[in-house]
Coordinates of C-alpha atoms in Angstrom, one line a residue:
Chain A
X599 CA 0.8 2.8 10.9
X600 CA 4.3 3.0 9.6
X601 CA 3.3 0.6 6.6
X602 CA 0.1 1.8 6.1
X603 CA 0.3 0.6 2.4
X604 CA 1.6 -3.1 3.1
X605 CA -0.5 -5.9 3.9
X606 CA -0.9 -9.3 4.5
X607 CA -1.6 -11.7 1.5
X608 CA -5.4 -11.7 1.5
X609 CA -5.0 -15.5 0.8
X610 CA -2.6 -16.3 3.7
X611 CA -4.8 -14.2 6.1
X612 CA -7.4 -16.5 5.7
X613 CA -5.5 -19.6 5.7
X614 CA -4.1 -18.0 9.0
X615 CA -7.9 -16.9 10.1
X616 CA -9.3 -20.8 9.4
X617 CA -5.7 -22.4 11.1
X618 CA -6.3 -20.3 14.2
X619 CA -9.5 -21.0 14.7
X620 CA -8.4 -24.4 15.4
X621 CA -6.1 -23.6 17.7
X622 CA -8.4 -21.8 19.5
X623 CA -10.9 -24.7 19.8
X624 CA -7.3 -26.7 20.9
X625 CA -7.3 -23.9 23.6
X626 CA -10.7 -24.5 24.6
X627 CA -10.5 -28.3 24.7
X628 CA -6.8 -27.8 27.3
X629 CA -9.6 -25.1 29.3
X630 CA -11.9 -27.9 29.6
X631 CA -9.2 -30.3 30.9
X632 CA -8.3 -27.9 33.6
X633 CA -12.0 -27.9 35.0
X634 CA -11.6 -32.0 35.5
X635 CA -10.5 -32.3 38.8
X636 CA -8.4 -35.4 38.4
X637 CA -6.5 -33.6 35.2
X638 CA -2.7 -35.0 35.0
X639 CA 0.0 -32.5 34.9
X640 CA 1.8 -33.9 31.5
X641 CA -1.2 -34.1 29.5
X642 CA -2.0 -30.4 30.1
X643 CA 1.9 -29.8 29.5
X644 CA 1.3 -32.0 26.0
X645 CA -1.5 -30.0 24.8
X646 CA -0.2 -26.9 25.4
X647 CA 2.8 -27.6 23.5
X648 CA 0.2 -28.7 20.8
X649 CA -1.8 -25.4 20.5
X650 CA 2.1 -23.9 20.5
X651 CA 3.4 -26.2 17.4
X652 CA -0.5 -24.5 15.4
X653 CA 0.4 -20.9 16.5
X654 CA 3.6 -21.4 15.4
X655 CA 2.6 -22.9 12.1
X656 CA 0.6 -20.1 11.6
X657 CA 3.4 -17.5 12.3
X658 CA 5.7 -19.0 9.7
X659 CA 2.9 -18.8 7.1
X660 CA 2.5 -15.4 8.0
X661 CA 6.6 -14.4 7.9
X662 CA 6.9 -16.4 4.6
X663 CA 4.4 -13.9 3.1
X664 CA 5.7 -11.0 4.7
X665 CA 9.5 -12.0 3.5
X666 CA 8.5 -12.7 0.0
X667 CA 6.0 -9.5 -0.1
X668 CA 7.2 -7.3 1.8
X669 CA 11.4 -7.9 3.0
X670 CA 12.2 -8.8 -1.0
X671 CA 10.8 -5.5 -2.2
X672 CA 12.5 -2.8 0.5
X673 CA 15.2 -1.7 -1.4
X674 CA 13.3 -0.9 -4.0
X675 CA 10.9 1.3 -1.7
X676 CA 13.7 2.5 0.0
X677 CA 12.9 1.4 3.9
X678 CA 15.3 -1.6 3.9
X679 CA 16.7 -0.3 7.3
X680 CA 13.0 -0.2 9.1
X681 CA 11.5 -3.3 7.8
X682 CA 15.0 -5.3 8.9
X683 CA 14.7 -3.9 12.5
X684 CA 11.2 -4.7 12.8
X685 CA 11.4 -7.9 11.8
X686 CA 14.8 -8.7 14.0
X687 CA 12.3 -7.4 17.3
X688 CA 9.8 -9.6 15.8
X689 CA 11.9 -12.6 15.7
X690 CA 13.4 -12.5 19.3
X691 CA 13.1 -15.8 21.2
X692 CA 9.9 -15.1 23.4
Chain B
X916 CA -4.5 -42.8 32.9
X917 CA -0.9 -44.3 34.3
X918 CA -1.1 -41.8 37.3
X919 CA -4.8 -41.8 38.0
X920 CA -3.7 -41.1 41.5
X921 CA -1.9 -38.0 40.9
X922 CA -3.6 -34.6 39.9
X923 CA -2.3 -31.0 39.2
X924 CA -2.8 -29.0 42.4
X925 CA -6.4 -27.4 42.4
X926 CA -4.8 -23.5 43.1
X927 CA -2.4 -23.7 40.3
X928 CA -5.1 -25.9 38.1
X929 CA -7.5 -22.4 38.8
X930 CA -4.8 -20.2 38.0
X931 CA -3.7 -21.6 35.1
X932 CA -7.2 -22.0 33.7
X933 CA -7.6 -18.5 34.7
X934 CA -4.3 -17.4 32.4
X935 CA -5.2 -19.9 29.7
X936 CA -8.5 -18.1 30.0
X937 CA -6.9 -14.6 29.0
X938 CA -4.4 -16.0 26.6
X939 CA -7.7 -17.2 24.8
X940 CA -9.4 -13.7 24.6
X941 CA -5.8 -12.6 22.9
X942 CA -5.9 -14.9 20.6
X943 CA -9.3 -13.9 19.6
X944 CA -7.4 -10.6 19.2
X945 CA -5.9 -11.6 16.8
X946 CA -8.5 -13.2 14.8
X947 CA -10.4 -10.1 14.5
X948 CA -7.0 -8.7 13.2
X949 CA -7.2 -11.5 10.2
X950 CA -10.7 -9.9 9.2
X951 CA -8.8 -6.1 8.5
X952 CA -8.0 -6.5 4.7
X953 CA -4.8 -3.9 5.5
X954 CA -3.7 -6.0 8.6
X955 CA 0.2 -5.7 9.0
X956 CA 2.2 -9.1 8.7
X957 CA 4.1 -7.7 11.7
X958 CA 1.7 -6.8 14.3
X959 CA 0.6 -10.2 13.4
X960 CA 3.4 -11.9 14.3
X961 CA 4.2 -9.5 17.6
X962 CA 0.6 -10.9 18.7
X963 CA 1.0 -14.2 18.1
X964 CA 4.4 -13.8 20.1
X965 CA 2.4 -12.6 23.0
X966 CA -0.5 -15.2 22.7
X967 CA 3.0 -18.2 23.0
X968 CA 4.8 -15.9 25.9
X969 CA 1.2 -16.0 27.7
X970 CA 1.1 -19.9 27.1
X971 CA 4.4 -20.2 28.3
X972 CA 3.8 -19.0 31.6
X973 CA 1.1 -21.4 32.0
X974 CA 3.3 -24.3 31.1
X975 CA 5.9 -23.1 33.2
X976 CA 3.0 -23.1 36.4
X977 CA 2.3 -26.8 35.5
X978 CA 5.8 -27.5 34.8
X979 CA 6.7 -26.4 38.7
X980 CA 3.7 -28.2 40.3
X981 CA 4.7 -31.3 38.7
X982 CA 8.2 -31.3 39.9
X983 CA 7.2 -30.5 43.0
X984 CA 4.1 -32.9 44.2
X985 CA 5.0 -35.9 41.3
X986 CA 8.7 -36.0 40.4
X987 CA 10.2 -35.1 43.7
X988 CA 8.1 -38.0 45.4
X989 CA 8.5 -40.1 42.5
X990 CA 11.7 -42.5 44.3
X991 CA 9.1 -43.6 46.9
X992 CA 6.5 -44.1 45.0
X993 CA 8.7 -46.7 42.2
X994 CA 7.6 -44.8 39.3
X995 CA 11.1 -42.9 38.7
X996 CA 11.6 -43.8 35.3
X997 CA 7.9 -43.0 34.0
X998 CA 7.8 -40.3 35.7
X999 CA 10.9 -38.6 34.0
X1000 CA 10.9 -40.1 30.6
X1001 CA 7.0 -38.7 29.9
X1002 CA 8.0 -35.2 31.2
X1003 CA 11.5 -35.6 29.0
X1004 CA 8.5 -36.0 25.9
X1005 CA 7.1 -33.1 27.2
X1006 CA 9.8 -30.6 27.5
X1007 CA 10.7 -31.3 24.2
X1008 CA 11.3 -28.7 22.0
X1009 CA 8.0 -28.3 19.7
Chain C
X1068 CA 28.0 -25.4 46.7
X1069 CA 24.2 -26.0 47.8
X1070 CA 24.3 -29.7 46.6
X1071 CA 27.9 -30.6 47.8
X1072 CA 26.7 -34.2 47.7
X1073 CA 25.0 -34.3 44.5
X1074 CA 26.9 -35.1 41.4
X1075 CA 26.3 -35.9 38.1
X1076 CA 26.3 -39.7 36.9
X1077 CA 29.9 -40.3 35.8
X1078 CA 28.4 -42.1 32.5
X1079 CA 26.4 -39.1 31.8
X1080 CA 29.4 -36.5 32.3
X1081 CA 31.6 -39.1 30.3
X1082 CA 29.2 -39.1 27.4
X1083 CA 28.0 -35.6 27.7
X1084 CA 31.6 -34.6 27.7
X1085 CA 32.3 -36.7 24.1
X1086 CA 29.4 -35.4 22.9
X1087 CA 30.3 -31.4 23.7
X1088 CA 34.1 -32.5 22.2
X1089 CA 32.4 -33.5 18.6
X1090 CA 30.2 -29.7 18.8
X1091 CA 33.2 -28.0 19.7
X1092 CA 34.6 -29.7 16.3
X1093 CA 31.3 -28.4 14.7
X1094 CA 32.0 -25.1 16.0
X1095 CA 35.8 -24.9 14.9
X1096 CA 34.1 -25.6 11.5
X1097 CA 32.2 -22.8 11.7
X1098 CA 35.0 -20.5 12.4
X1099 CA 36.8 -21.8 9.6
X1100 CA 33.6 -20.7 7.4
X1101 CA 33.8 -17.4 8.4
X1102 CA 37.3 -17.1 7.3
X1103 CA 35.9 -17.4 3.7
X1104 CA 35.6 -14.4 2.3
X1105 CA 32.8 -15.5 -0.1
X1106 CA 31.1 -17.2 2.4
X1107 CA 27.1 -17.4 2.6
X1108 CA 24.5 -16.3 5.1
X1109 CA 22.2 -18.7 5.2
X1110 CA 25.3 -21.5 5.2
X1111 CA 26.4 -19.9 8.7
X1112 CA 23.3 -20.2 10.0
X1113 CA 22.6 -23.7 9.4
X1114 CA 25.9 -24.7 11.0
X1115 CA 25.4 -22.4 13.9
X1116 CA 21.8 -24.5 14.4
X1117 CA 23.4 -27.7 14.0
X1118 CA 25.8 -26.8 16.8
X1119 CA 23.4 -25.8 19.2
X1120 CA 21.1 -28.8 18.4
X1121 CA 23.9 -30.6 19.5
X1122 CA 24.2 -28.4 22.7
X1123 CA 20.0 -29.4 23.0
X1124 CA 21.1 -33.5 23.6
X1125 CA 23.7 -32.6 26.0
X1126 CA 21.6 -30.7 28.0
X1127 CA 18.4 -33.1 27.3
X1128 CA 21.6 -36.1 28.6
X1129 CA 22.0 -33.8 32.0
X1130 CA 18.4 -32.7 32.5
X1131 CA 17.7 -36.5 32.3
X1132 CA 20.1 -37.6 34.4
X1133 CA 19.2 -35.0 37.0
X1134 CA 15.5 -35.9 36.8
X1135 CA 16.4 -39.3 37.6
X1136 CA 19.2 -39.2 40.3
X1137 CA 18.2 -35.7 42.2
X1138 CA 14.6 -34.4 41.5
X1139 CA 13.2 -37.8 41.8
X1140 CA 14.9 -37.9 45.9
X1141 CA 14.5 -34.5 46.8
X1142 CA 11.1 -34.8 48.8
X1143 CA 13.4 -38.0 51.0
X1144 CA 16.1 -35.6 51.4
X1145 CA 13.6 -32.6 52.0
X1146 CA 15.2 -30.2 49.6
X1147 CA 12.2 -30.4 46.8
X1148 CA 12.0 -26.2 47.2
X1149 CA 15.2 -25.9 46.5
X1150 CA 15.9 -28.4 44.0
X1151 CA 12.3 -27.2 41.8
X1152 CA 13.3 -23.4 41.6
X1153 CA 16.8 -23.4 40.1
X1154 CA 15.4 -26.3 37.2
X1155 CA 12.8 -23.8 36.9
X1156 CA 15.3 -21.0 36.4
X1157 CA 17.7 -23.6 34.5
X1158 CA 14.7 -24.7 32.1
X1159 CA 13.7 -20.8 31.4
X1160 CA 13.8 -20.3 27.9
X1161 CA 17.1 -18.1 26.8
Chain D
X1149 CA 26.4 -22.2 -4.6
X1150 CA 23.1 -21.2 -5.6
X1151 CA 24.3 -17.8 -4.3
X1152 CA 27.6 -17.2 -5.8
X1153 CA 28.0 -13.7 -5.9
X1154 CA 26.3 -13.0 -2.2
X1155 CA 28.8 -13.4 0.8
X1156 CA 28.4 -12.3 4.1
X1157 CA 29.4 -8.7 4.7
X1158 CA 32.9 -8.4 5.6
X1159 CA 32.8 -7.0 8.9
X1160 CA 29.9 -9.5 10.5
X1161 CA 31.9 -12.2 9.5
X1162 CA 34.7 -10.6 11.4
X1163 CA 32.5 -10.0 14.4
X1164 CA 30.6 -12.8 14.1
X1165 CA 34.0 -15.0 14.3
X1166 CA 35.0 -12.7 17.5
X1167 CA 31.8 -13.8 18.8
X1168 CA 32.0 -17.6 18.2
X1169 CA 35.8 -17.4 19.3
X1170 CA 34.3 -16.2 22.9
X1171 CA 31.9 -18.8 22.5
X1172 CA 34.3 -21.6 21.8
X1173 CA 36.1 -20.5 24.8
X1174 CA 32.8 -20.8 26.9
X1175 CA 32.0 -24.1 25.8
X1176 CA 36.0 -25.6 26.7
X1177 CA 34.9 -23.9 30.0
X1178 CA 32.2 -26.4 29.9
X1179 CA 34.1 -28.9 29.0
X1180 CA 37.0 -28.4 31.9
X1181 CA 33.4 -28.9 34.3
X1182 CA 33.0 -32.1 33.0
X1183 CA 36.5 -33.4 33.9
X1184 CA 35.3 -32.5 37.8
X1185 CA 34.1 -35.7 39.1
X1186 CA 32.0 -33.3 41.6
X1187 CA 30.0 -31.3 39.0
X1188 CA 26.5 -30.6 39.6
X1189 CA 24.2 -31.1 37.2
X1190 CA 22.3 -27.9 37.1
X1191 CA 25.9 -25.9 36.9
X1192 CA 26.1 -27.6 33.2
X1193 CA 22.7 -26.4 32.1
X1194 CA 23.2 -23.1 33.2
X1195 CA 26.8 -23.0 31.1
X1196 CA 25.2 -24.5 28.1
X1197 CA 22.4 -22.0 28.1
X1198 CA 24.9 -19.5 28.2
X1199 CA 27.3 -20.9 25.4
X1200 CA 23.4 -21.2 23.5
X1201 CA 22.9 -17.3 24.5
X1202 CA 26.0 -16.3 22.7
X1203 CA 25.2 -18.6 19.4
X1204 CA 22.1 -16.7 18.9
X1205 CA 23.6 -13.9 19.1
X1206 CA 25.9 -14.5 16.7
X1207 CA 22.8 -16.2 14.7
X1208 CA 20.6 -12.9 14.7
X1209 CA 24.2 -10.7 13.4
X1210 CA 24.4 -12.8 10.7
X1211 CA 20.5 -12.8 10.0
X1212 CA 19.9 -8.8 10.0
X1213 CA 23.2 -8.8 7.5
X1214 CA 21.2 -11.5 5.5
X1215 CA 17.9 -9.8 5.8
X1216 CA 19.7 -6.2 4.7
X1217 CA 21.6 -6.7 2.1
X1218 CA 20.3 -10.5 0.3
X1219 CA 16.3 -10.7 1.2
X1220 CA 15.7 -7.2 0.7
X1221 CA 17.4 -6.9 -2.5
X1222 CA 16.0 -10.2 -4.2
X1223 CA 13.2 -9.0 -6.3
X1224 CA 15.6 -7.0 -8.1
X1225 CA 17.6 -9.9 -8.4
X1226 CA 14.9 -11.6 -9.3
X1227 CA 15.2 -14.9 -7.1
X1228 CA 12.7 -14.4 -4.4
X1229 CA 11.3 -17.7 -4.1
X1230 CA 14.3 -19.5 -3.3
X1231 CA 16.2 -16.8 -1.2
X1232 CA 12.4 -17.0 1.2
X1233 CA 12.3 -20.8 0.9
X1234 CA 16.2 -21.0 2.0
X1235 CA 15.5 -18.6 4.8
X1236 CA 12.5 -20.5 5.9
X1237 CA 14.4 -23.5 6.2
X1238 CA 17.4 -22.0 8.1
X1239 CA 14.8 -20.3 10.6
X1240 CA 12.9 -23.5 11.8
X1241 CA 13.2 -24.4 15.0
X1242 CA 15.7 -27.1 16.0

């Protein structure tokens, strides 16, 4: 690992652990919707966009940490370059 | 339910439970990540990514079916107007 | 043209085409930021979202409109293939 | 200006204003569509995706700049809080 000595803010990771979690059991509940036979096309559409807006939430909790952490400090460590490309790939429109 | 009479196509309702299925097991990927104390806010955020491109493509499944068997018959049933202003919700950007 | 026939609602174009005039404004604002020598990241990239929020309505204006006037009457005019896979390919995200 | 003394560096502004210049271009492109009573409605989509393409573009130049040579020098500087919570805010979805 290129960063072997950077991690994630042991607080955030949790918050991020506990807020996924939830999303997951959001993921379940849209699963158990597709298994009704009679299940409406726009509802699914709804609560996928729901478990979408959670992961989301989660990601900018986790780049907050990692700009304030990790992005602030790279000049000082000297790999200003590699942590700004990284970041740029990790922040492409999906 | 406004459209008790009009359900997502069984084949793409399998499918998409079948996708929604995978995109589950990734995010439980990623919440084994959360446990590593030296976890990498990057690869974080590059799974999460995934976990929303996966969701996407489901969304998009639903998305096609719906234009298909509800909104292009949606003139001779009367419910034009409904019918687009729920799926303009929708496709909302989250 | 596939949809010689099919136009968009002169209202729509008439307010859609207002509505592009005021974000090309935006835009030439934009420009004239970045003829400021002192001018500030983070300032540019809040106009550049405001301009493309303003692209968002148009398109959310015509996507309406189409929903509405050509999706809604494909299945009567028996072009729903058609008519489903280039919104599909018009909806992906950039 | 919070950020007085940090300006965009020289030549992504003057890239960044080539880029938006094409842009601007694209979207009077758009507009000259809308004057054509005959336009199709999909046409406009696909132009304002592509006017939207070239804004992020010009977006993520102007981020990596930001990222380089503000973020990643602002615990030095000493003003990491705000130049993260700034960032944050510009990055949101629209």
């Amino acid at each position: 690992m290129p960063h072997a000595h950077l991690h994630l803010d042991p607080k955030v990771r949790e918050e991020a652990r506990r807020r996924l979690l939830s999303a997951k059991g959001h993921l379940e509940g849209v699963l158990r919707m597709l298994e009704d036979e009679g299940v409406y096309c726009v509802d699914v559409l709804k609560q996928l966009k729901a478990v979408q807006g959670a992961l989301d939430r989660v990601g900018e909790m986790v780049l907050r940490a990692h700009l304030r952490d990790h992005v602030a400090t790279a000049h000082e460590r000297g790999d200003v370059e590699e942590i700004v490309e990284e970041l740029m790939e990790a922040l492409k429109y999906r």
